[in-house]
mmCIF file of C-alpha atoms and ligand atoms in Angstrom:
data_model
loop_
_atom_site.group_PDB
_atom_site.id
_atom_site.type_symbol
_atom_site.label_atom_id
_atom_site.label_comp_id
_atom_site.label_asym_id
_atom_site.label_seq_id
_atom_site.Cartn_x
_atom_site.Cartn_y
_atom_site.Cartn_z
ATOM 1 C CA MET A 1 0.000 0.000 0.000
ATOM 2 C CA ARG A 2 1.249 3.487 -0.850
ATOM 3 C CA PRO A 3 2.234 5.454 2.286
ATOM 4 C CA PHE A 4 -0.303 8.176 3.084
ATOM 5 C CA ALA A 5 -0.635 11.173 5.368
ATOM 6 C CA TYR A 6 -3.459 11.273 7.937
ATOM 7 C CA ARG A 7 -5.326 14.303 9.164
ATOM 8 C CA ARG A 8 -8.475 14.674 11.239
ATOM 9 C CA ALA A 9 -10.953 17.441 10.386
ATOM 10 C CA THR A 10 -13.316 18.829 13.003
ATOM 11 C CA ASP A 11 -15.538 20.915 10.757
ATOM 12 C CA ALA A 12 -16.750 20.766 7.172
ATOM 13 C CA GLN A 13 -14.903 23.833 5.904
ATOM 14 C CA THR A 14 -11.548 22.555 7.198
ATOM 15 C CA ALA A 15 -12.182 19.175 5.570
ATOM 16 C CA VAL A 16 -13.062 20.721 2.196
ATOM 17 C CA ALA A 17 -10.027 23.046 2.371
ATOM 18 C CA ALA A 18 -7.781 20.062 3.137
ATOM 19 C CA LEU A 19 -8.908 18.305 -0.044
ATOM 20 C CA SER A 20 -8.510 21.494 -2.084
ATOM 21 C CA GLU A 21 -4.885 21.674 -0.937
ATOM 22 C CA ARG A 22 -4.198 18.031 -1.801
ATOM 23 C CA PRO A 23 -6.021 16.688 -4.882
ATOM 24 C CA ASP A 24 -4.649 13.184 -4.112
ATOM 25 C CA ALA A 25 -6.396 13.145 -0.707
ATOM 26 C CA MET A 26 -9.650 11.318 0.107
ATOM 27 C CA TYR A 27 -12.154 11.597 2.942
ATOM 28 C CA LEU A 28 -12.081 8.774 5.479
ATOM 29 C CA GLY A 29 -15.307 7.653 7.167
ATOM 30 C CA GLY A 30 -15.280 4.368 9.052
ATOM 31 C CA GLY A 31 -12.785 3.082 6.470
ATOM 32 C CA THR A 32 -14.644 -0.230 6.026
ATOM 33 C CA ASN A 33 -14.710 0.132 2.235
ATOM 34 C CA LEU A 34 -11.954 2.641 1.526
ATOM 35 C CA VAL A 35 -9.212 0.834 3.440
ATOM 36 C CA ASP A 36 -10.105 -2.473 1.740
ATOM 37 C CA LEU A 37 -9.795 -0.773 -1.661
ATOM 38 C CA MET A 38 -6.451 0.746 -0.636
ATOM 39 C CA ARG A 39 -5.171 -2.708 0.364
ATOM 40 C CA LEU A 40 -6.284 -4.097 -3.007
ATOM 41 C CA GLY A 41 -4.577 -1.229 -4.853
ATOM 42 C CA VAL A 42 -7.858 -0.047 -6.401
ATOM 43 C CA VAL A 43 -7.317 3.435 -4.931
ATOM 44 C CA SER A 44 -4.047 4.935 -3.661
ATOM 45 C CA PRO A 45 -4.677 8.262 -1.928
ATOM 46 C CA GLY A 46 -1.654 10.255 -0.790
ATOM 47 C CA ALA A 47 -3.583 11.509 2.255
ATOM 48 C CA LEU A 48 -6.702 10.653 4.233
ATOM 49 C CA VAL A 49 -8.828 13.348 5.825
ATOM 50 C CA ASP A 50 -10.787 11.749 8.647
ATOM 51 C CA VAL A 51 -14.308 13.225 8.680
ATOM 52 C CA THR A 52 -15.884 11.012 11.334
ATOM 53 C CA ARG A 53 -15.922 13.959 13.763
ATOM 54 C CA VAL A 54 -17.611 16.280 11.276
ATOM 55 C CA ALA A 55 -21.376 16.292 11.890
ATOM 56 C CA ALA A 56 -20.899 13.183 13.976
ATOM 57 C CA GLY A 57 -23.477 11.559 16.168
ATOM 58 C CA THR A 58 -26.411 13.867 15.576
ATOM 59 C CA VAL A 59 -29.963 13.013 14.559
ATOM 60 C CA GLU A 60 -32.096 16.166 14.800
ATOM 61 C CA GLU A 61 -35.744 17.042 14.199
ATOM 62 C CA THR A 62 -36.255 19.430 11.262
ATOM 63 C CA ALA A 63 -38.758 22.294 11.279
ATOM 64 C CA ASP A 64 -41.113 20.439 8.886
ATOM 65 C CA GLY A 65 -41.209 17.254 10.968
ATOM 66 C CA GLY A 66 -38.447 15.283 9.254
ATOM 67 C CA LEU A 67 -35.037 14.229 10.561
ATOM 68 C CA LEU A 68 -31.538 15.504 9.826
ATOM 69 C CA ILE A 69 -28.903 12.787 10.187
ATOM 70 C CA GLY A 70 -25.239 13.783 10.467
ATOM 71 C CA ALA A 71 -22.987 12.137 7.864
ATOM 72 C CA GLY A 72 -20.713 10.864 10.628
ATOM 73 C CA VAL A 73 -23.506 8.947 12.406
ATOM 74 C CA ARG A 74 -22.519 5.283 12.600
ATOM 75 C CA ASN A 75 -24.823 2.802 10.877
ATOM 76 C CA SER A 76 -25.531 1.011 14.191
ATOM 77 C CA ASP A 77 -26.512 4.269 15.913
ATOM 78 C CA LEU A 78 -28.805 5.191 13.019
ATOM 79 C CA ALA A 79 -30.587 1.831 13.198
ATOM 80 C CA ALA A 80 -30.977 2.128 16.997
ATOM 81 C CA HIS A 81 -32.304 5.689 17.045
ATOM 82 C CA PRO A 82 -35.867 5.736 18.494
ATOM 83 C CA ALA A 83 -37.269 8.314 16.032
ATOM 84 C CA VAL A 84 -35.807 6.488 13.029
ATOM 85 C CA ARG A 85 -37.172 3.172 14.309
ATOM 86 C CA ARG A 86 -40.641 4.601 14.843
ATOM 87 C CA ARG A 87 -40.975 6.667 11.670
ATOM 88 C CA TYR A 88 -38.836 4.919 9.047
ATOM 89 C CA PRO A 89 -38.821 1.147 9.666
ATOM 90 C CA MET A 90 -37.647 0.405 6.107
ATOM 91 C CA LEU A 91 -34.481 2.399 6.746
ATOM 92 C CA VAL A 92 -33.720 0.529 9.960
ATOM 93 C CA GLN A 93 -34.323 -2.839 8.253
ATOM 94 C CA ALA A 94 -32.126 -1.846 5.298
ATOM 95 C CA VAL A 95 -29.230 -0.777 7.517
ATOM 96 C CA LEU A 96 -29.486 -3.890 9.695
ATOM 97 C CA SER A 97 -29.511 -6.149 6.619
ATOM 98 C CA GLY A 98 -26.055 -4.895 5.619
ATOM 99 C CA ALA A 99 -22.594 -6.148 6.552
ATOM 100 C CA SER A 100 -22.082 -7.276 10.195
ATOM 101 C CA GLY A 101 -22.525 -5.725 13.635
ATOM 102 C CA GLN A 102 -18.825 -4.859 13.824
ATOM 103 C CA ILE A 103 -18.802 -3.182 10.411
ATOM 104 C CA ARG A 104 -22.006 -1.274 11.156
ATOM 105 C CA ASN A 105 -20.398 0.017 14.365
ATOM 106 C CA MET A 106 -17.641 1.584 12.222
ATOM 107 C CA ALA A 107 -19.473 2.522 8.999
ATOM 108 C CA THR A 108 -20.828 6.062 8.686
ATOM 109 C CA VAL A 109 -23.872 7.354 6.820
ATOM 110 C CA GLY A 110 -21.707 9.404 4.406
ATOM 111 C CA GLY A 111 -19.339 6.514 3.702
ATOM 112 C CA ASN A 112 -22.176 4.036 3.234
ATOM 113 C CA LEU A 113 -23.711 6.193 0.483
ATOM 114 C CA LEU A 114 -20.379 6.449 -1.344
ATOM 115 C CA GLN A 115 -19.159 2.851 -1.036
ATOM 116 C CA ARG A 116 -17.965 1.455 -4.367
ATOM 117 C CA THR A 117 -19.406 -1.394 -6.415
ATOM 118 C CA ARG A 118 -18.652 -5.014 -5.513
ATOM 119 C CA CYS A 119 -18.108 -6.034 -9.167
ATOM 120 C CA SER A 120 -15.230 -8.520 -8.899
ATOM 121 C CA TYR A 121 -13.370 -7.034 -11.894
ATOM 122 C CA PHE A 122 -13.414 -3.600 -10.280
ATOM 123 C CA GLN A 123 -11.706 -5.041 -7.207
ATOM 124 C CA ASP A 124 -9.075 -6.996 -9.190
ATOM 125 C CA VAL A 125 -6.389 -4.623 -10.461
ATOM 126 C CA SER A 126 -4.998 -7.280 -12.812
ATOM 127 C CA LYS A 127 -8.221 -7.033 -14.899
ATOM 128 C CA PRO A 128 -9.485 -4.274 -17.199
ATOM 129 C CA CYS A 129 -12.380 -2.212 -15.843
ATOM 130 C CA ASN A 130 -13.819 1.011 -17.251
ATOM 131 C CA LYS A 131 -14.847 2.188 -13.797
ATOM 132 C CA ARG A 132 -11.351 1.769 -12.352
ATOM 133 C CA ARG A 133 -9.384 2.571 -15.511
ATOM 134 C CA PRO A 134 -11.546 4.465 -18.038
ATOM 135 C CA GLY A 135 -11.260 3.102 -21.569
ATOM 136 C CA SER A 136 -9.785 -0.270 -20.531
ATOM 137 C CA GLY A 137 -12.998 -2.216 -21.230
ATOM 138 C CA CYS A 138 -15.691 -4.047 -19.291
ATOM 139 C CA PRO A 139 -14.999 -7.779 -18.959
ATOM 140 C CA ALA A 140 -18.233 -8.238 -16.994
ATOM 141 C CA VAL A 141 -20.412 -7.767 -20.099
ATOM 142 C CA GLU A 142 -19.283 -11.134 -21.464
ATOM 143 C CA GLY A 143 -17.884 -12.551 -18.203
ATOM 144 C CA ASP A 144 -19.183 -13.014 -14.656
ATOM 145 C CA HIS A 145 -22.250 -10.807 -14.337
ATOM 146 C CA ARG A 146 -24.741 -12.971 -12.465
ATOM 147 C CA ASN A 147 -24.983 -10.398 -9.664
ATOM 148 C CA LEU A 148 -24.824 -7.320 -11.853
ATOM 149 C CA ALA A 149 -27.354 -4.948 -13.416
ATOM 150 C CA ILE A 150 -30.526 -5.738 -15.356
ATOM 151 C CA ILE A 151 -31.701 -2.174 -15.837
ATOM 152 C CA GLY A 152 -30.145 1.202 -16.729
ATOM 153 C CA HIS A 153 -26.729 -0.263 -17.592
ATOM 154 C CA SER A 154 -24.551 0.622 -20.596
ATOM 155 C CA ASP A 155 -22.023 -1.186 -22.796
ATOM 156 C CA ALA A 156 -19.329 0.556 -20.726
ATOM 157 C CA CYS A 157 -20.449 -0.785 -17.315
ATOM 158 C CA VAL A 158 -23.020 -3.232 -15.948
ATOM 159 C CA ALA A 159 -22.154 -2.868 -12.241
ATOM 160 C CA THR A 160 -24.684 -2.529 -9.438
ATOM 161 C CA HIS A 161 -24.705 -0.134 -6.519
ATOM 162 C CA PRO A 162 -24.108 -2.071 -3.288
ATOM 163 C CA SER A 163 -25.654 -0.009 -0.454
ATOM 164 C CA ASP A 164 -28.838 -1.256 1.226
ATOM 165 C CA MET A 165 -29.284 1.983 3.138
ATOM 166 C CA ALA A 166 -29.280 3.996 -0.103
ATOM 167 C CA VAL A 167 -32.251 1.983 -1.440
ATOM 168 C CA ALA A 168 -34.389 3.032 1.534
ATOM 169 C CA LEU A 169 -33.158 6.638 1.249
ATOM 170 C CA VAL A 170 -34.128 6.762 -2.436
ATOM 171 C CA ALA A 171 -37.592 5.402 -1.638
ATOM 172 C CA LEU A 172 -37.970 8.005 1.118
ATOM 173 C CA GLY A 173 -36.855 10.871 -1.140
ATOM 174 C CA ALA A 174 -33.987 11.848 1.174
ATOM 175 C CA ILE A 175 -31.976 15.022 0.575
ATOM 176 C CA VAL A 176 -28.192 14.897 0.821
ATOM 177 C CA HIS A 177 -26.499 17.980 2.278
ATOM 178 C CA VAL A 178 -23.146 18.663 0.639
ATOM 179 C CA GLU A 179 -20.349 21.124 1.432
ATOM 180 C CA GLY A 180 -18.108 21.849 -1.542
ATOM 181 C CA ARG A 181 -15.486 24.261 -2.793
ATOM 182 C CA HIS A 182 -18.230 26.719 -3.805
ATOM 183 C CA GLY A 183 -20.298 26.415 -0.604
ATOM 184 C CA ALA A 184 -23.191 24.279 0.589
ATOM 185 C CA ARG A 185 -25.879 22.682 -1.568
ATOM 186 C CA ARG A 186 -28.542 19.966 -1.409
ATOM 187 C CA VAL A 187 -28.808 16.949 -3.686
ATOM 188 C CA PRO A 188 -32.128 15.064 -3.780
ATOM 189 C CA MET A 189 -32.290 11.271 -3.895
ATOM 190 C CA PRO A 190 -32.756 9.842 -6.441
ATOM 191 C CA GLY A 191 -30.223 12.134 -8.104
ATOM 192 C CA LEU A 192 -27.084 11.565 -6.036
ATOM 193 C CA HIS A 193 -26.030 8.362 -7.820
ATOM 194 C CA ARG A 194 -25.826 8.267 -11.610
ATOM 195 C CA LEU A 195 -26.245 5.682 -14.341
ATOM 196 C CA PRO A 196 -22.964 4.617 -15.964
ATOM 197 C CA GLY A 197 -23.516 5.872 -19.530
ATOM 198 C CA ASP A 198 -20.076 6.307 -21.068
ATOM 199 C CA GLU A 199 -18.553 7.639 -17.812
ATOM 200 C CA PRO A 200 -18.808 4.694 -15.410
ATOM 201 C CA GLU A 201 -15.883 6.055 -13.384
ATOM 202 C CA ARG A 202 -18.349 8.603 -11.945
ATOM 203 C CA ASP A 203 -20.629 6.891 -9.422
ATOM 204 C CA THR A 204 -22.367 10.095 -8.314
ATOM 205 C CA VAL A 205 -22.975 13.700 -9.304
ATOM 206 C CA LEU A 206 -20.570 14.894 -6.578
ATOM 207 C CA GLU A 207 -17.558 16.969 -7.622
ATOM 208 C CA PRO A 208 -13.994 16.428 -6.400
ATOM 209 C CA GLY A 209 -13.699 17.626 -2.792
ATOM 210 C CA ASP A 210 -17.462 17.522 -2.089
ATOM 211 C CA LEU A 211 -18.176 16.453 1.479
ATOM 212 C CA ILE A 212 -21.493 14.918 2.529
ATOM 213 C CA THR A 213 -22.404 16.608 5.812
ATOM 214 C CA ALA A 214 -25.907 15.253 6.468
ATOM 215 C CA VAL A 215 -28.891 13.376 5.078
ATOM 216 C CA GLU A 216 -32.362 14.836 5.531
ATOM 217 C CA LEU A 217 -35.412 12.586 5.746
ATOM 218 C CA PRO A 218 -38.670 14.317 4.795
ATOM 219 C CA ALA A 219 -41.769 13.970 6.976
ATOM 220 C CA LEU A 220 -43.885 11.251 5.358
ATOM 221 C CA PRO A 221 -46.497 9.960 7.807
ATOM 222 C CA PHE A 222 -47.200 6.734 5.895
ATOM 223 C CA THR A 223 -43.581 5.555 6.069
ATOM 224 C CA THR A 224 -44.345 4.155 9.529
ATOM 225 C CA ARG A 225 -45.856 1.373 7.382
ATOM 226 C CA SER A 226 -42.797 0.443 5.392
ATOM 227 C CA ARG A 227 -40.485 -2.494 4.866
ATOM 228 C CA TYR A 228 -37.144 -3.528 3.371
ATOM 229 C CA ARG A 229 -36.790 -7.053 1.983
ATOM 230 C CA LYS A 230 -33.441 -8.346 0.764
ATOM 231 C CA VAL A 231 -32.668 -11.512 -1.186
ATOM 232 C CA ARG A 232 -29.037 -12.640 -0.930
ATOM 233 C CA ASP A 233 -26.974 -15.739 -1.547
ATOM 234 C CA ARG A 234 -26.461 -16.433 2.168
ATOM 235 C CA ALA A 235 -28.239 -15.305 5.302
ATOM 236 C CA SER A 236 -25.722 -12.705 6.475
ATOM 237 C CA PHE A 237 -22.634 -10.808 5.371
ATOM 238 C CA ALA A 238 -23.817 -10.731 1.749
ATOM 239 C CA PHE A 239 -24.856 -7.989 -0.635
ATOM 240 C CA ALA A 240 -28.322 -7.902 -2.200
ATOM 241 C CA VAL A 241 -29.042 -9.999 -5.262
ATOM 242 C CA VAL A 242 -32.336 -8.093 -5.327
ATOM 243 C CA SER A 243 -33.907 -5.933 -2.631
ATOM 244 C CA VAL A 244 -37.016 -3.803 -2.276
ATOM 245 C CA ALA A 245 -37.810 -0.835 -0.039
ATOM 246 C CA ALA A 246 -41.507 -0.014 0.037
ATOM 247 C CA ALA A 247 -43.992 2.144 1.942
ATOM 248 C CA LEU A 248 -47.722 1.933 1.424
ATOM 249 C CA ASP A 249 -50.639 4.221 2.269
ATOM 250 C CA THR A 250 -54.043 2.601 1.755
ATOM 251 C CA ALA A 251 -57.650 3.522 2.578
ATOM 252 C CA ASP A 252 -60.673 1.241 2.030
ATOM 253 C CA GLY A 253 -58.535 -1.249 0.138
ATOM 254 C CA VAL A 254 -57.192 1.338 -2.326
ATOM 255 C CA VAL A 255 -53.611 2.634 -2.603
ATOM 256 C CA ARG A 256 -53.540 6.355 -1.820
ATOM 257 C CA ASP A 257 -49.759 6.702 -2.056
ATOM 258 C CA CYS A 258 -46.641 4.552 -2.092
ATOM 259 C CA ARG A 259 -42.862 4.649 -2.273
ATOM 260 C CA ILE A 260 -40.882 1.880 -3.956
ATOM 261 C CA ALA A 261 -37.195 1.367 -4.732
ATOM 262 C CA PHE A 262 -35.127 -1.627 -5.822
ATOM 263 C CA GLY A 263 -31.572 -2.544 -4.868
ATOM 264 C CA GLY A 264 -29.205 -4.972 -6.590
ATOM 265 C CA ILE A 265 -30.557 -4.365 -10.086
ATOM 266 C CA ALA A 266 -28.871 -1.153 -11.271
ATOM 267 C CA HIS A 267 -25.870 1.175 -11.055
ATOM 268 C CA VAL A 268 -28.046 3.331 -8.808
ATOM 269 C CA PRO A 269 -30.532 2.542 -6.043
ATOM 270 C CA TRP A 270 -33.518 2.333 -8.413
ATOM 271 C CA ARG A 271 -36.653 4.331 -7.601
ATOM 272 C CA ALA A 272 -39.561 2.479 -9.221
ATOM 273 C CA GLU A 273 -41.547 5.471 -10.429
ATOM 274 C CA LEU A 274 -43.548 3.541 -13.040
ATOM 275 C CA ALA A 275 -44.624 1.009 -10.418
ATOM 276 C CA GLU A 276 -45.604 3.802 -8.021
ATOM 277 C CA GLU A 277 -47.629 5.513 -10.749
ATOM 278 C CA ALA A 278 -49.405 2.261 -11.631
ATOM 279 C CA LEU A 279 -50.356 1.694 -7.999
ATOM 280 C CA ARG A 280 -51.737 5.095 -6.971
ATOM 281 C CA GLY A 281 -55.531 4.784 -6.989
ATOM 282 C CA ALA A 282 -55.436 1.025 -7.665
ATOM 283 C CA PRO A 283 -56.879 -1.706 -5.422
ATOM 284 C CA ALA A 284 -54.279 -2.921 -2.896
ATOM 285 C CA THR A 285 -54.263 -6.501 -4.182
ATOM 286 C CA ALA A 286 -51.543 -8.940 -5.199
ATOM 287 C CA ALA A 287 -52.767 -8.779 -8.816
ATOM 288 C CA GLU A 288 -52.321 -4.995 -8.907
ATOM 289 C CA PHE A 289 -48.939 -5.260 -7.194
ATOM 290 C CA ALA A 290 -47.819 -7.694 -9.916
ATOM 291 C CA ARG A 291 -49.128 -5.339 -12.606
ATOM 292 C CA ALA A 292 -47.145 -2.462 -11.056
ATOM 293 C CA ALA A 293 -43.984 -4.573 -10.884
ATOM 294 C CA ASP A 294 -44.404 -5.515 -14.550
ATOM 295 C CA ALA A 295 -44.836 -1.835 -15.469
ATOM 296 C CA GLU A 296 -41.449 -1.067 -13.926
ATOM 297 C CA LEU A 297 -39.639 -4.129 -15.166
ATOM 298 C CA THR A 298 -40.559 -3.631 -18.822
ATOM 299 C CA ARG A 299 -37.425 -1.451 -18.725
ATOM 300 C CA ALA A 300 -35.232 -4.422 -17.756
ATOM 301 C CA ARG A 301 -32.542 -5.590 -20.203
ATOM 302 C CA PRO A 302 -31.019 -8.582 -18.434
ATOM 303 C CA LEU A 303 -27.611 -9.950 -19.355
ATOM 304 C CA ARG A 304 -26.903 -13.559 -20.378
ATOM 305 C CA GLU A 305 -26.656 -14.909 -16.810
ATOM 306 C CA ASN A 306 -28.929 -12.671 -14.752
ATOM 307 C CA GLY A 307 -32.379 -12.949 -16.364
ATOM 308 C CA PHE A 308 -33.534 -14.632 -13.136
ATOM 309 C CA LYS A 309 -33.437 -11.224 -11.443
ATOM 310 C CA VAL A 310 -36.498 -10.018 -13.399
ATOM 311 C CA PRO A 311 -39.032 -12.486 -11.938
ATOM 312 C CA LEU A 312 -37.175 -12.324 -8.631
ATOM 313 C CA ALA A 313 -37.591 -8.533 -8.435
ATOM 314 C CA ARG A 314 -41.252 -8.891 -9.399
ATOM 315 C CA ASN A 315 -41.922 -11.526 -6.741
ATOM 316 C CA VAL A 316 -40.018 -9.691 -4.009
ATOM 317 C CA LEU A 317 -42.000 -6.520 -4.690
ATOM 318 C CA VAL A 318 -45.349 -8.331 -4.685
ATOM 319 C CA ARG A 319 -44.459 -10.143 -1.433
ATOM 320 C CA THR A 320 -43.253 -6.945 0.254
ATOM 321 C CA LEU A 321 -46.391 -4.967 -0.654
ATOM 322 C CA THR A 322 -48.630 -7.880 0.309
ATOM 323 C CA ASP A 323 -46.892 -8.066 3.697
ATOM 324 C CA LEU A 324 -47.550 -4.363 4.186
ATOM 325 C CA VAL A 325 -51.266 -4.852 3.471
ATOM 326 C CA GLU A 326 -51.551 -7.897 5.706
ATOM 327 C CA THR A 327 -49.613 -6.376 8.618
ATOM 328 C CA PRO A 328 -51.642 -3.689 10.389
HETATM 329 C C1 FAD B 1 -17.626 -7.914 4.588
HETATM 330 C C2 FAD B 1 -18.477 -6.745 4.253
HETATM 331 C C3 FAD B 1 -19.826 -6.948 3.991
HETATM 332 C C4 FAD B 1 -20.627 -5.861 3.675
HETATM 333 N N1 FAD B 1 -21.957 -6.062 3.398
HETATM 334 C C5 FAD B 1 -22.744 -4.997 3.085
HETATM 335 C C6 FAD B 1 -24.121 -5.157 2.762
HETATM 336 O O1 FAD B 1 -24.654 -6.267 2.769
HETATM 337 N N2 FAD B 1 -24.852 -4.056 2.461
HETATM 338 C C7 FAD B 1 -24.294 -2.805 2.445
HETATM 339 O O2 FAD B 1 -25.008 -1.842 2.171
HETATM 340 N N3 FAD B 1 -23.001 -2.623 2.716
HETATM 341 C C8 FAD B 1 -22.226 -3.679 3.032
HETATM 342 N N4 FAD B 1 -20.898 -3.485 3.289
HETATM 343 C C9 FAD B 1 -20.310 -2.184 3.023
HETATM 344 C C10 FAD B 1 -20.358 -1.261 4.198
HETATM 345 O O3 FAD B 1 -21.691 -0.905 4.460
HETATM 346 C C11 FAD B 1 -19.548 -0.056 3.773
HETATM 347 O O4 FAD B 1 -18.185 -0.450 3.738
HETATM 348 C C12 FAD B 1 -19.708 1.120 4.718
HETATM 349 O O5 FAD B 1 -21.050 1.517 4.818
HETATM 350 C C13 FAD B 1 -18.869 2.288 4.263
HETATM 351 O O6 FAD B 1 -18.912 3.299 5.257
HETATM 352 P P1 FAD B 1 -17.557 3.881 5.853
HETATM 353 O O7 FAD B 1 -17.937 5.003 6.756
HETATM 354 O O8 FAD B 1 -16.695 2.816 6.431
HETATM 355 O O9 FAD B 1 -16.913 4.459 4.511
HETATM 356 P P2 FAD B 1 -15.393 4.581 4.093
HETATM 357 O O10 FAD B 1 -14.875 3.238 3.738
HETATM 358 O O11 FAD B 1 -14.637 5.377 5.086
HETATM 359 O O12 FAD B 1 -15.558 5.489 2.786
HETATM 360 C C14 FAD B 1 -16.245 5.042 1.627
HETATM 361 C C15 FAD B 1 -16.146 6.148 0.573
HETATM 362 O O13 FAD B 1 -16.856 7.285 0.970
HETATM 363 C C16 FAD B 1 -16.012 8.451 1.026
HETATM 364 N N5 FAD B 1 -16.508 9.227 2.159
HETATM 365 C C17 FAD B 1 -16.634 8.811 3.442
HETATM 366 N N6 FAD B 1 -17.289 9.738 4.170
HETATM 367 C C18 FAD B 1 -17.566 10.761 3.317
HETATM 368 C C19 FAD B 1 -18.254 12.015 3.455
HETATM 369 N N7 FAD B 1 -18.811 12.397 4.611
HETATM 370 N N8 FAD B 1 -18.363 12.807 2.365
HETATM 371 C C20 FAD B 1 -17.816 12.440 1.175
HETATM 372 N N9 FAD B 1 -17.153 11.276 0.989
HETATM 373 C C21 FAD B 1 -17.068 10.449 2.044
HETATM 374 C C22 FAD B 1 -14.615 7.904 1.157
HETATM 375 O O14 FAD B 1 -13.641 8.789 0.625
HETATM 376 C C23 FAD B 1 -14.721 6.621 0.344
HETATM 377 O O15 FAD B 1 -14.568 6.923 -1.023
HETATM 378 C C24 FAD B 1 -20.064 -4.555 3.627
HETATM 379 C C25 FAD B 1 -18.720 -4.356 3.904
HETATM 380 C C26 FAD B 1 -17.923 -5.432 4.208
HETATM 381 C C27 FAD B 1 -16.462 -5.190 4.498
HETATM 382 S S1 SF4 B 2 -19.230 -3.774 -14.757
HETATM 383 FE FE1 SF4 B 2 -18.336 -1.762 -14.365
HETATM 384 S S2 SF4 B 2 -17.158 -2.119 -12.508
HETATM 385 FE FE2 SF4 B 2 -17.516 -4.140 -13.433
HETATM 386 S S3 SF4 B 2 -15.820 -4.537 -14.881
HETATM 387 FE FE3 SF4 B 2 -17.394 -3.533 -16.026
HETATM 388 S S4 SF4 B 2 -16.795 -1.381 -15.928
HETATM 389 FE FE4 SF4 B 2 -15.750 -2.392 -14.275
#
């Protein structure tokens, strides 16, 4: 591993200034993804700016009844917070479905959102990979892509986004607070992560030196009735093959409103807007849930080895929505 300098920032402006001074520096959250990638030689920063004490440990009420979560909040603390547990169960379930207790104790909200893909070619520096080395090619298109994207991918990259938490945040319509070289701004989700197109090296719309300072959850009363369901190859310590985050608001057997997002199927946590549209005003029945899933998944373009994800995504969505109807 390349030797690197270490510095701890205590406020956002100092952190951003530190990266402006050293373009080869990177922010360090819990280090559970970044340090692995440094060991593998995928990234080789000359300096790490520790941001775990910037906006650390705070979950605050917002004026409009939502929550503001500091980027340095550890995943375990987020999942244990009483207001998050009461108001956003899908977020708690998503966080707890990821990694292990030890990793969640280290991992931060900011770092979780910006973790890199688990595509095996990306992590193997002896292989070409357009995301790691632009223009070198994408061996996954013809190679091992069982766990990769079925929707929104390009010839340049068929990777999936790995975060469970991000799927719930996209369904909830979270807003990411960012401090950058030109001041503070807000980035809505979906909208933080980007599809690969012909620039798969860019996972997000963030610019060099941008620091995530917080994530804002809007007030959505019906998200108390929400759920995250994850299908994976083994019961723990595994990334999603397919996952669904869903919230449902029904009255007299009819869907008044809903929020749906998929994980494990795209380069971004995928908000299922066509499915949501199909469901609003429809009877809250398994047949309608299947129709909504089909509306979304008409966009799917599976690869040679991952066509199974299309019916899997459909079934997981139908099951999740049915559970929400059946559970008071
Ligand atoms: C064995 C294993 C299993 C796992 N399983 C799952 C799983 O099932 N589901 C899942 O979702 N995740 C899983 N993970 C991934 C884990 O959730 C992430 O590693 C973790 O959330 C990253 O958070 P971190 O704070 O450690 O980030 P770091 O590793 O510190 O940083 C990740 C990236 O974010 C950048 N960064 C960090 N903080 C900020 C900030 N505030 N602003 C801007 N940039 C920032 C860093 O520069 C780096 O590029 C697993 C990890 C391991 C090792
Ligand atoms: S799918 Fe993306 S990350 Fe994987 S090898 Fe291709 S370009 Fe690299």
